[in-house]
XYZ file of C-alpha atoms in Angstrom:
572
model
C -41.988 1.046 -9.722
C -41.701 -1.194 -6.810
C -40.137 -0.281 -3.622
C -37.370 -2.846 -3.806
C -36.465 -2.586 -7.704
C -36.337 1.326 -6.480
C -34.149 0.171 -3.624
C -32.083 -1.797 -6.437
C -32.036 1.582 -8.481
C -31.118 4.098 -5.986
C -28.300 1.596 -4.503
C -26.923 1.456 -8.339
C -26.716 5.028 -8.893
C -24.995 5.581 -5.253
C -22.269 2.711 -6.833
C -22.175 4.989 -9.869
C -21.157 7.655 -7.941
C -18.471 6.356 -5.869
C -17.091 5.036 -8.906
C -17.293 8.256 -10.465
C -15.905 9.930 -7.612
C -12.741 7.412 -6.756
C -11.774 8.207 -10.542
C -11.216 11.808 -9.815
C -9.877 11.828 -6.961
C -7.115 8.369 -7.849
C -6.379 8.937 -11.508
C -5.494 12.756 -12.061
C -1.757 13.170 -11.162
C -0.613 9.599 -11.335
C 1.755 10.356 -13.948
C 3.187 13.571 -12.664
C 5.962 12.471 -10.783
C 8.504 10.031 -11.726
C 8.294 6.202 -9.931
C 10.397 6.049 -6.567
C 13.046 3.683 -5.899
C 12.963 0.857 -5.039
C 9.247 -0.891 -4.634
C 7.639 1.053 -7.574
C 10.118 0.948 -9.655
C 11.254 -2.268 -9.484
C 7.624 -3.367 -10.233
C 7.407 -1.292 -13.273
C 10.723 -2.573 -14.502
C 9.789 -5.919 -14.018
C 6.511 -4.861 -16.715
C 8.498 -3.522 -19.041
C 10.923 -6.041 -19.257
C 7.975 -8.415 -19.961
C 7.107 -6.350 -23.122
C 10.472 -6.269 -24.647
C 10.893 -9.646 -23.969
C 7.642 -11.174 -24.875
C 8.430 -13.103 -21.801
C 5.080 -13.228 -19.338
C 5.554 -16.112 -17.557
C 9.504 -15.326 -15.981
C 9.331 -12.063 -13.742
C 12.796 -10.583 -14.468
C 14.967 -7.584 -13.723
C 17.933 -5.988 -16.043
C 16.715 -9.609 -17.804
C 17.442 -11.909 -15.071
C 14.777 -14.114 -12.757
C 13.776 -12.134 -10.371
C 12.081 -14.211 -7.486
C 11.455 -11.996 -4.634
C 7.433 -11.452 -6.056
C 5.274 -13.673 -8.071
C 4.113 -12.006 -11.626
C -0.023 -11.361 -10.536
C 0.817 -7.331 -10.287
C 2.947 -6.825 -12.921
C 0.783 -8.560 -15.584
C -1.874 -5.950 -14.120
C 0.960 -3.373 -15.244
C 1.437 -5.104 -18.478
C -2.058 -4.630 -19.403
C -1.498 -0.656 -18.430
C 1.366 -0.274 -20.691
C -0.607 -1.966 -23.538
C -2.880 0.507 -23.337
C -1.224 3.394 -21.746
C 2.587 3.232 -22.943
C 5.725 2.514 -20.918
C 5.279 5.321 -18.158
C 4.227 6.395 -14.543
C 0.662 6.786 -15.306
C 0.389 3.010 -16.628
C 2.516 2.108 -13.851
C 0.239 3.698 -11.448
C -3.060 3.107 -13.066
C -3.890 -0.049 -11.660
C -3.893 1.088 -8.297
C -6.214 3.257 -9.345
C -8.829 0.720 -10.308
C -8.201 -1.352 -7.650
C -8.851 2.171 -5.168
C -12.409 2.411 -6.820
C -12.565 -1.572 -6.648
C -12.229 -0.744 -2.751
C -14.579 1.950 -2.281
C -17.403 -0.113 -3.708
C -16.478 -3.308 -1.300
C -16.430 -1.027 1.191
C -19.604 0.492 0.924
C -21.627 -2.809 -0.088
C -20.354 -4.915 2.983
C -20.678 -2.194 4.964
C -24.549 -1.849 3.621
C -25.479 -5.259 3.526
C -23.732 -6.647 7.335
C -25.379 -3.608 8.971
C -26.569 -0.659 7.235
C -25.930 1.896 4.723
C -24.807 4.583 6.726
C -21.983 2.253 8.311
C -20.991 1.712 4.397
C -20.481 5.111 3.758
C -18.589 5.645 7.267
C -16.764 2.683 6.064
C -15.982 4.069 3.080
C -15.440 7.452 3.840
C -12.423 6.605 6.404
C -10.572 4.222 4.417
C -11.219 7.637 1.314
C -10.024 10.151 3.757
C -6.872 8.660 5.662
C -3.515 9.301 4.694
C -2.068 6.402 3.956
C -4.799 4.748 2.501
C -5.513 7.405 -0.001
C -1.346 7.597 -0.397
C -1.162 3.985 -1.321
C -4.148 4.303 -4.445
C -2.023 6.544 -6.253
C 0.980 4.450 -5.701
C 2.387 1.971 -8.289
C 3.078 -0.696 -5.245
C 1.845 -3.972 -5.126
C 0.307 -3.958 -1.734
C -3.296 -2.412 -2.499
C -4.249 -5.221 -4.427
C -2.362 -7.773 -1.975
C -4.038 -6.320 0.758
C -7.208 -6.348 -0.889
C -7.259 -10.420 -1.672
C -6.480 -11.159 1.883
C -9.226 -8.788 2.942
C -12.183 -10.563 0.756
C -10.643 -13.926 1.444
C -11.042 -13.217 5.371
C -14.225 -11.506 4.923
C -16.198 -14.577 2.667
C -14.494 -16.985 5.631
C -16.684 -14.718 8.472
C -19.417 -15.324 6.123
C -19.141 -18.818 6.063
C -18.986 -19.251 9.474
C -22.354 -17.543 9.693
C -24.105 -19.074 7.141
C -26.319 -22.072 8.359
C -25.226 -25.962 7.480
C -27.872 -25.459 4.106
C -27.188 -22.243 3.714
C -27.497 -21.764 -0.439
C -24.317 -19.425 -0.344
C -22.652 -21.572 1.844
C -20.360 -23.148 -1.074
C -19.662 -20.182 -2.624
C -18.529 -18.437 0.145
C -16.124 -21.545 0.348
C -14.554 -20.848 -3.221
C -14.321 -16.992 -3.152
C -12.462 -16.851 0.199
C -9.836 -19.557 -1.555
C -9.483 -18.310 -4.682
C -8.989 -14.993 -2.657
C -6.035 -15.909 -0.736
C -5.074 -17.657 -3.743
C -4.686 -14.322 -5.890
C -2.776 -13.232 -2.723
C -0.402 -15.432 -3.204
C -0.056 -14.856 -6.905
C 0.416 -11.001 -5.716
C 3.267 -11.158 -3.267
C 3.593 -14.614 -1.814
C 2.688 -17.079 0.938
C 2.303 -14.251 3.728
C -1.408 -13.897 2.239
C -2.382 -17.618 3.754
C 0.112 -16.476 6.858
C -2.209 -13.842 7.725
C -5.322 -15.971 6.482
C -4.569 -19.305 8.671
C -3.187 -17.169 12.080
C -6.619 -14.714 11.759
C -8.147 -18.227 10.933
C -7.253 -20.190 14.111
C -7.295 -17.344 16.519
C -10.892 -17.097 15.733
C -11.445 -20.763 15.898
C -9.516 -20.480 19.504
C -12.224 -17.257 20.487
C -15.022 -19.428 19.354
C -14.125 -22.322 21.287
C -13.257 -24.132 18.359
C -17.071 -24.241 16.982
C -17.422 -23.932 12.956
C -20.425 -25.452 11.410
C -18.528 -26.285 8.296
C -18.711 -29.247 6.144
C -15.602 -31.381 4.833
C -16.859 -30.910 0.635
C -16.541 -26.959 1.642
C -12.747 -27.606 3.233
C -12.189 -29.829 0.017
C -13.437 -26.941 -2.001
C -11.272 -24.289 -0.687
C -7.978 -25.956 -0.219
C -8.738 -27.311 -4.141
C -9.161 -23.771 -5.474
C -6.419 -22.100 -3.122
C -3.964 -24.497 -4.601
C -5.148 -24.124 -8.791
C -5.351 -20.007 -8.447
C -2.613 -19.606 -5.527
C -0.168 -22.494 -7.364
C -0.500 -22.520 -10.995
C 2.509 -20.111 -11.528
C 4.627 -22.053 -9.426
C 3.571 -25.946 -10.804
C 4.164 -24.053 -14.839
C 7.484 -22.767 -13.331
C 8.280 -26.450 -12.629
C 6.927 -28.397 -15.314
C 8.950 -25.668 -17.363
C 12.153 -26.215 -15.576
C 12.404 -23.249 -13.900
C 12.431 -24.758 -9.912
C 15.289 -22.470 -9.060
C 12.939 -19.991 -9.151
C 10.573 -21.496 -6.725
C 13.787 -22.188 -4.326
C 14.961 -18.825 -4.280
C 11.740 -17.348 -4.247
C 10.846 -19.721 -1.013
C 14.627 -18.794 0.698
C 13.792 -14.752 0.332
C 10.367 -14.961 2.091
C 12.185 -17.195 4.782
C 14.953 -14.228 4.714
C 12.309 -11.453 5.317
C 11.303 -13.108 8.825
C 14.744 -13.601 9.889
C 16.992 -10.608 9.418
C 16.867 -6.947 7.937
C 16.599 -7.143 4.638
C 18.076 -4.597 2.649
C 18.259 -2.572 5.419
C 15.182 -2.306 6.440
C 15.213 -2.439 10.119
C 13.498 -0.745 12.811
C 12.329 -0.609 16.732
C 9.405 -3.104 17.870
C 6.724 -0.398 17.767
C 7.307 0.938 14.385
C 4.000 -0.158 13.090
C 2.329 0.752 15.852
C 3.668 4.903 15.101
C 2.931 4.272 11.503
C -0.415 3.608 11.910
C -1.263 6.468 14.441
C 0.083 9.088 12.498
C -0.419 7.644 9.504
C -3.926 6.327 9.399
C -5.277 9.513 11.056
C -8.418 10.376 11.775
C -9.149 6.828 11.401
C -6.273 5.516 13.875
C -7.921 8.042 16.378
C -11.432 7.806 15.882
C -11.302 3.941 16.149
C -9.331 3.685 19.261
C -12.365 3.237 21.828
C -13.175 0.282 19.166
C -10.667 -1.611 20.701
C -12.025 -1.812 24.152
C -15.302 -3.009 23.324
C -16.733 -6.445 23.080
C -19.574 -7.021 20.457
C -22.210 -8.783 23.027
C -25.783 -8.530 22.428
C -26.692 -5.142 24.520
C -29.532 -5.053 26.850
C -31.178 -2.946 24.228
C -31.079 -5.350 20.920
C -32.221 -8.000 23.959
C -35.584 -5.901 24.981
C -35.912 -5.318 21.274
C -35.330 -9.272 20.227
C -38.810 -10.323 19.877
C -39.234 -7.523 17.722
C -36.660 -8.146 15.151
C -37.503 -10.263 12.232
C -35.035 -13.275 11.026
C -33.259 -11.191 8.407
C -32.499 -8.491 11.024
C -31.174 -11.439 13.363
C -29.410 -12.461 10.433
C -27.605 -9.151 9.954
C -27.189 -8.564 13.755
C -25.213 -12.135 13.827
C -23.293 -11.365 10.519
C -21.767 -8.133 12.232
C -20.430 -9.437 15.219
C -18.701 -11.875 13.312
C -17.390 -9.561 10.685
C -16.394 -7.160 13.349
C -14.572 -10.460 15.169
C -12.340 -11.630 12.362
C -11.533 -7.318 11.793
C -10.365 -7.190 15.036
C -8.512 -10.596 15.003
C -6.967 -9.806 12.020
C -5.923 -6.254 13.118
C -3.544 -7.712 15.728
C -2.628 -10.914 13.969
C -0.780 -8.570 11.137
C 0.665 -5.475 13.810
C 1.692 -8.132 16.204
C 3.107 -10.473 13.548
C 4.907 -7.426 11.707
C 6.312 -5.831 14.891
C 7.998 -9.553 15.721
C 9.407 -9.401 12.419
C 13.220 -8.076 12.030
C 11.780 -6.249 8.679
C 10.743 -3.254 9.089
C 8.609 -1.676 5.858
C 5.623 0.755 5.868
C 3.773 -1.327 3.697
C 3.826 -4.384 5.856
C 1.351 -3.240 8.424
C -0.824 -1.577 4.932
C -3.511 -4.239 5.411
C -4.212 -2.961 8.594
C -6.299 -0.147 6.800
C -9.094 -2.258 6.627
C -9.660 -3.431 10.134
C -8.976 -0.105 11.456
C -10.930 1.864 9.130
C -14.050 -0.824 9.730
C -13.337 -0.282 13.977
C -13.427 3.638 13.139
C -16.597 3.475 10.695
C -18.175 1.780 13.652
C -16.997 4.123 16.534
C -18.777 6.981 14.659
C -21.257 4.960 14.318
C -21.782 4.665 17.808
C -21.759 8.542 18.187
C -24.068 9.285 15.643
C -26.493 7.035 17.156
C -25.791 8.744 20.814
C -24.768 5.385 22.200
C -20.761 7.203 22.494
C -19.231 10.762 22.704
C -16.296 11.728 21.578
C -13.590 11.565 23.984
C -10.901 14.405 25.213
C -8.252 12.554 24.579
C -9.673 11.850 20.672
C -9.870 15.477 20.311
C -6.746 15.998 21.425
C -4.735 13.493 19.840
C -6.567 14.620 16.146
C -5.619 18.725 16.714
C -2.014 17.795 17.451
C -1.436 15.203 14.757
C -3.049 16.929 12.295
C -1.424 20.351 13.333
C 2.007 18.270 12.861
C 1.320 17.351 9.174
C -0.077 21.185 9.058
C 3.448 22.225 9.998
C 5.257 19.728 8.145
C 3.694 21.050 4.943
C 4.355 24.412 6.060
C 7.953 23.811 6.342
C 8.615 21.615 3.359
C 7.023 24.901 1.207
C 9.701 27.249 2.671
C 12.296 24.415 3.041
C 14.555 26.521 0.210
C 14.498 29.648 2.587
C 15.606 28.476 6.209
C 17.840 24.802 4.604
C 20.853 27.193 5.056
C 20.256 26.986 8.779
C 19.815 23.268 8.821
C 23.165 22.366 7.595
C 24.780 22.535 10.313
C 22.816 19.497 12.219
C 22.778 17.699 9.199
C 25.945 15.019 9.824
C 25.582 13.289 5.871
C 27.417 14.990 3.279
C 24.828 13.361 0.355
C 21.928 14.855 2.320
C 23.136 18.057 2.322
C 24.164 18.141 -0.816
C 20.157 17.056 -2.222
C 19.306 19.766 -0.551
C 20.826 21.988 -2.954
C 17.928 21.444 -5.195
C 15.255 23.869 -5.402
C 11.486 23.849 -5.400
C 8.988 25.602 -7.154
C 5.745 25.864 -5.229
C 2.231 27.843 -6.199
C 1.941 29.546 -2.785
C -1.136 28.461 -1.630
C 0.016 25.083 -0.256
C 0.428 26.536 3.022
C -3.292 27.140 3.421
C -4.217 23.409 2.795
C -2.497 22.596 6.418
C -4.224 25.749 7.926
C -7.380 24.663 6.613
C -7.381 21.152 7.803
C -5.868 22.230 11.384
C -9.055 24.476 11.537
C -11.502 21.590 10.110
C -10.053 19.496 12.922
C -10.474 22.075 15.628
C -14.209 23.028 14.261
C -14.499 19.324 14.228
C -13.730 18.387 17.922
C -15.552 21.367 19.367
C -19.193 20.961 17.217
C -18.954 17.317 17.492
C -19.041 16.735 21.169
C -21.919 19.104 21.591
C -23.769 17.763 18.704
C -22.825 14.372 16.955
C -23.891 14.385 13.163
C -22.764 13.756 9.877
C -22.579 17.429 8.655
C -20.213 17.821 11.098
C -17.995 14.730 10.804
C -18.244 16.044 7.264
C -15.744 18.462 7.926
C -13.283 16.486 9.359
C -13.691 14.581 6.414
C -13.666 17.357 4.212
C -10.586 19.067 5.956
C -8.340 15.233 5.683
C -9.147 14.717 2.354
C -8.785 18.074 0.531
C -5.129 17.781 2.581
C -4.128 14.458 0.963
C -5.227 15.306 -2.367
C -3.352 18.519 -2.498
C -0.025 16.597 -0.738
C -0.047 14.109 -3.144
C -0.921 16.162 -6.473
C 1.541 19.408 -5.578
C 3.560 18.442 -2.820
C 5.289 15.015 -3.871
C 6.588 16.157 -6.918
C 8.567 19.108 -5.059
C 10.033 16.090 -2.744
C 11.253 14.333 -5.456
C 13.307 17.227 -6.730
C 15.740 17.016 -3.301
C 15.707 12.761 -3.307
C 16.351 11.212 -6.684
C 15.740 13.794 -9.555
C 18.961 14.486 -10.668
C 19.998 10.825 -11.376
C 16.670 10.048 -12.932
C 17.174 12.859 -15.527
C 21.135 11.215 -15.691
C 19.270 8.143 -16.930
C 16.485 9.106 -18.665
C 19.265 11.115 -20.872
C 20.853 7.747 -21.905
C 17.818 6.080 -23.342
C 18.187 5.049 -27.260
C 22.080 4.814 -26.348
C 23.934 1.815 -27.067
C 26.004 1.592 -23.438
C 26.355 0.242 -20.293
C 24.902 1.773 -16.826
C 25.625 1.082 -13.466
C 24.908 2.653 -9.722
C 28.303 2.227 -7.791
C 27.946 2.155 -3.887
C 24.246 1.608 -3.823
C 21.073 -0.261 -5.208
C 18.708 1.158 -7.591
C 16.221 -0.058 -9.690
C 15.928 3.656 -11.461
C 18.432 3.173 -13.772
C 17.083 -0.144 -15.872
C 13.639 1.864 -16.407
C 14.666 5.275 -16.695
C 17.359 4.511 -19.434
C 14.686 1.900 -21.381
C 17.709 -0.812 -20.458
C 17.838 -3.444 -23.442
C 18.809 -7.055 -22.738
C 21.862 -6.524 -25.170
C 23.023 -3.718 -22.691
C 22.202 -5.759 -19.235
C 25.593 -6.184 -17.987
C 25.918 -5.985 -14.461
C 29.105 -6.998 -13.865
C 30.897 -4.543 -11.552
C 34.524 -5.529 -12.083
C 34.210 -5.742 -15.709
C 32.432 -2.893 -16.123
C 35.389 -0.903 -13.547
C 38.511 -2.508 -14.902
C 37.309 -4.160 -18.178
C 38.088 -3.703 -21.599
C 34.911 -2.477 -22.901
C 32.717 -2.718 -26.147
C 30.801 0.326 -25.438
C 30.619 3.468 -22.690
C 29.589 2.677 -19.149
C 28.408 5.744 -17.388
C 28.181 5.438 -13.452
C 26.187 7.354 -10.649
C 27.584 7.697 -7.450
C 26.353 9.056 -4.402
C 27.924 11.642 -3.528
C 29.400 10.489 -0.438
C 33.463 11.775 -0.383
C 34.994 7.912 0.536
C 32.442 6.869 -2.104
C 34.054 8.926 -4.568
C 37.424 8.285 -3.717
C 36.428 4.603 -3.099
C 35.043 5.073 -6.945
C 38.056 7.145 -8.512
C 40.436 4.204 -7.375
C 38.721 1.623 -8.866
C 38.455 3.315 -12.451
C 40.982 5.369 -13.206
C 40.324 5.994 -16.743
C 36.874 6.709 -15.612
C 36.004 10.969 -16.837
C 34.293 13.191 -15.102
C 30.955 14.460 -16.329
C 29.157 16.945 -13.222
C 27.294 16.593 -9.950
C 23.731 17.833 -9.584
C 22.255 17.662 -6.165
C 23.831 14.686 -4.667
C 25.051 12.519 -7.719
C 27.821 12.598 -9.244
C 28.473 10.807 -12.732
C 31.564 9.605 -14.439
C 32.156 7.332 -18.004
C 34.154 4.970 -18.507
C 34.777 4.867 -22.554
C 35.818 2.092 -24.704
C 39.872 1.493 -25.849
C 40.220 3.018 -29.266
């Protein structure tokens, strides 16, 4: 066998085994703990209410337009349920895919723009961060929106790379459009936002030099507008432009105030991101401060390298350009906007984990060191989450002493619910304080990968273990009691409704039917009803009382650990 069909082999069995590997670590668990209110619900209600329906082409919820998200993602979810049944793990599953989808981009742009090592580093920090490992065993649309604008910026570097007659040229063109047109079909217009501001920044950088060609231009605005609009031109031609009006007045909403209470101060993201993205957010942070300039080194060693080296060399810089660029373009653009959601600033996992992946790099070739303050800043962050899981696993024994500093009357009363924990949990945020310690100390005397390993090692057996034992036991003190409330209803011909606050949980959890979709809130209070209507309340004391004197014929049923939940039954 040839030397590069064995190349071809070995780099095939390596994609094998990331594969295999993603699936492990993003499938088991996904169906262990019910969906969360609001984003992953609301997603999986808006699946299931495709199925009963028969309706694919209208996203609804309780069987009503819904135009806050195009239908991309939840046709993914369809496709789950098909196979998987109406549930968390089909709900979940496609994040799943599109996790091992990631690993494997990761690794092969990473191996092809500079060399395989950087792939795995690549790789291996987008694997091992918190959030970014979080979000792949999530049922939230943002891993797959993220990922479109990710390839559609990526195949735009690589056009502005590729010579005039470059044979690739064209088709870097049409994947970066259709790209950003799948973004669009995800979550909405934001993907070419964050496209055309990374776009001209890096036209401003580069002096406004692109060796493109107008067919190329033609190209990508034609397929942009067939992938990113042909929901929106069906929803027309089928008479459905109310849609497209209200969908284009709620992403206008998002930039301008609060939305459903949402808010936050200006440097929310950046927090986020440092404590959420670590080691990544850490490691990367002398990233920032460099500038990628051909170094006396590469210049001695120019003559040397042969084209396709040059090639690569070229090809990184740029890459490593638009990462930056687009790094700031969303955290500045997301900080500046009154919204304030985690998953907003989510794309920046892939810039930061690429400026990480090539900090290390740096170190493991000697060129950097690990600095004091990077050591630092990893120890106490990841003795914080150490702590935090410490204290959520004896939360039942010392909440008694909390009370009293708690001022919200629903908060302390979740709190009455109990966990159940295996013991060991505890140990997980021992172990990775001491990977991180054994980390910071080894590595600065000798910078390898065995030794990065265990930071690596230490982060990820952490946010495995959080996600597979420790989630669950959160939900029990959040929404579990009016989850079970719902899920008790399901096959029941009646009405439900949430009084004094939004929820999504109660549509899915009850398998709502469009005969039972009602939503009506003075109707369902003071009406003369055809069937019961069972409420949940919060239980807040004016919401109660704010509650009782609105139905007055309502029963009773119980509380359970912060809900309480009353009927309302029809006149005999």
């Amino acid at each position: 066998m040839e030397k590069s069909e064995l190349s071809k082999y070995r780099t095939l069995v390596i994609n094998v085994l990331i594969a295999a590997v993603a699936a492990l670590l993003f499938v088991p668990g996904l169906g262990s703990v019910e969906l969360f209110d609001w984003d992953e619900i609301n997603f999986a209600e808006s699946a299931r209410e495709m199925i009963v329906t028969g309706d694919y082409l209208n996203v609804q919820v309780n069987f009503q337009s819904f135009w806050e998200k195009p239908p991309l993602f939840t046709w993914l979810q369809v496709l789950s349920m098909k196979a998987f049944g109406i549930n968390e793990f089909a709900a979940r599953f496609p994040n799943a895919i599109v996790g091992i989808i990631t690993l494997l981009l990761l690794f092969n742009i990473g191996r092809k723009n500079y060399s395989e090592r950087f792939g795995f580093l690549w790789m291996g920090m987008y694997l091992v961060s918190f959030l970014s490992f979080f979000y792949f065993k999530s049922g939230i649309i943002d891993p797959w929106f993220n990922l479109f604008i990710f390839m559609g910026i990526y195949f735009m570097a690589k056009y502005s790379t590729t010579d005039e007659n470059g044979k690739n040229k064209m088709l870097y063109a049409v994947i970066s459009g259709a790209s950003i047109g799948l973004g669009v079909m995800t979550k909405g217009p934001v993907a070419l936002l964050v496209f055309g501001l990374t776009f001209v920044i890096w036209l401003l950088f580069n002096k406004f030099r692109l060796n493109f060609r107008w067919k190329d231009v033609i190209v990508w605005v034609l397929v942009f507008c067939v992938v990113g609009g042909s929901w929106f031109v069906v929803l027309a031609l089928t008479g459905h432009t109310y849609i497209i009006m209200e969908f284009i007045d709620y992403q206008i909403r998002l930039f301008q105030i609060e939305d459903a209470g949402h808010g936050g101060f200006p440097l929310y993201h950046f927090v986020i991101l440092l404590f959420g993205m670590m080691p990544a957010s850490i490691l990367a942070l002398p990233s920032f401060g460099l500038r990628m300039t051909e170094n006396p080194e590469t210049k001695k060693k120019a003559l040397r390298l042969n084209i396709i080296q040059k090639e690569k060399d070229e090809s990184f810089k740029t890459v490593f350009t638009w990462m930056l660029i687009s790094f700031w373009v969303v955290l500045i653009l997301f900080s500046i906007v009154n919204t304030k959601i985690i998953h907003y600033s989510s794309f920046c996992y892939f810039p930061l984990t690429f400026l990480a992946a090539f900090a290390v790099e740096k170190m493991l070739s000697g060129e950097q060191k690990l600095r004091k303050y990077q050591s630092v800043l990893l120890i106490v962050i990841a003795s914080l989450w150490g702590i935090i899981l410490t204290v959520l696993t004896i939360f039942d024994k010392i909440k008694e002493y909390i009370y009293p500093y708690v001022n919200d009357s629903f908060a302390i009363d979740c709190m009455s619910a109990t966990s159940e924990w295996v013991g060991f949990e505890p140990l997980v945020g021992i172990i990775l304080i001491l990977c991180t310690i054994v980390f910071c100390v080894l590595f600065r005397k000798k910078q390898n990968i065995g030794r990065l390993s265990i930071l690596g090692a230490g982060n990820l057996l952490f946010v495995f273990t959080f996600m597979l034992m420790v989630v669950g036991e959160i939900e029990k003190y959040s929404q579990a009691s009016a989850v079970e409330f719902f899920e008790s209803k399901k096959g029941e011909d009646c009405y439900i409704k949430t009084f004094g606050y939004y929820s999504y949980a109660h549509y899915f959890y009850s398998d709502r039917q469009p005969e039972n979709r009602c939503d009506d809130e003075n109707f369902l209070l003071h009406g003369d009803l055809d069937k019961p209507c069972y409420f949940s309340v919060k239980n807040y004391p004016d919401d109660i009382e704010n509650f009782k004197s609105k139905a007055e014929d309502a029963d009773f049923l119980y509380s359970k650990t912060g809900f309480s939940f009353f009927v309302r039954m029809p006149k005999q």
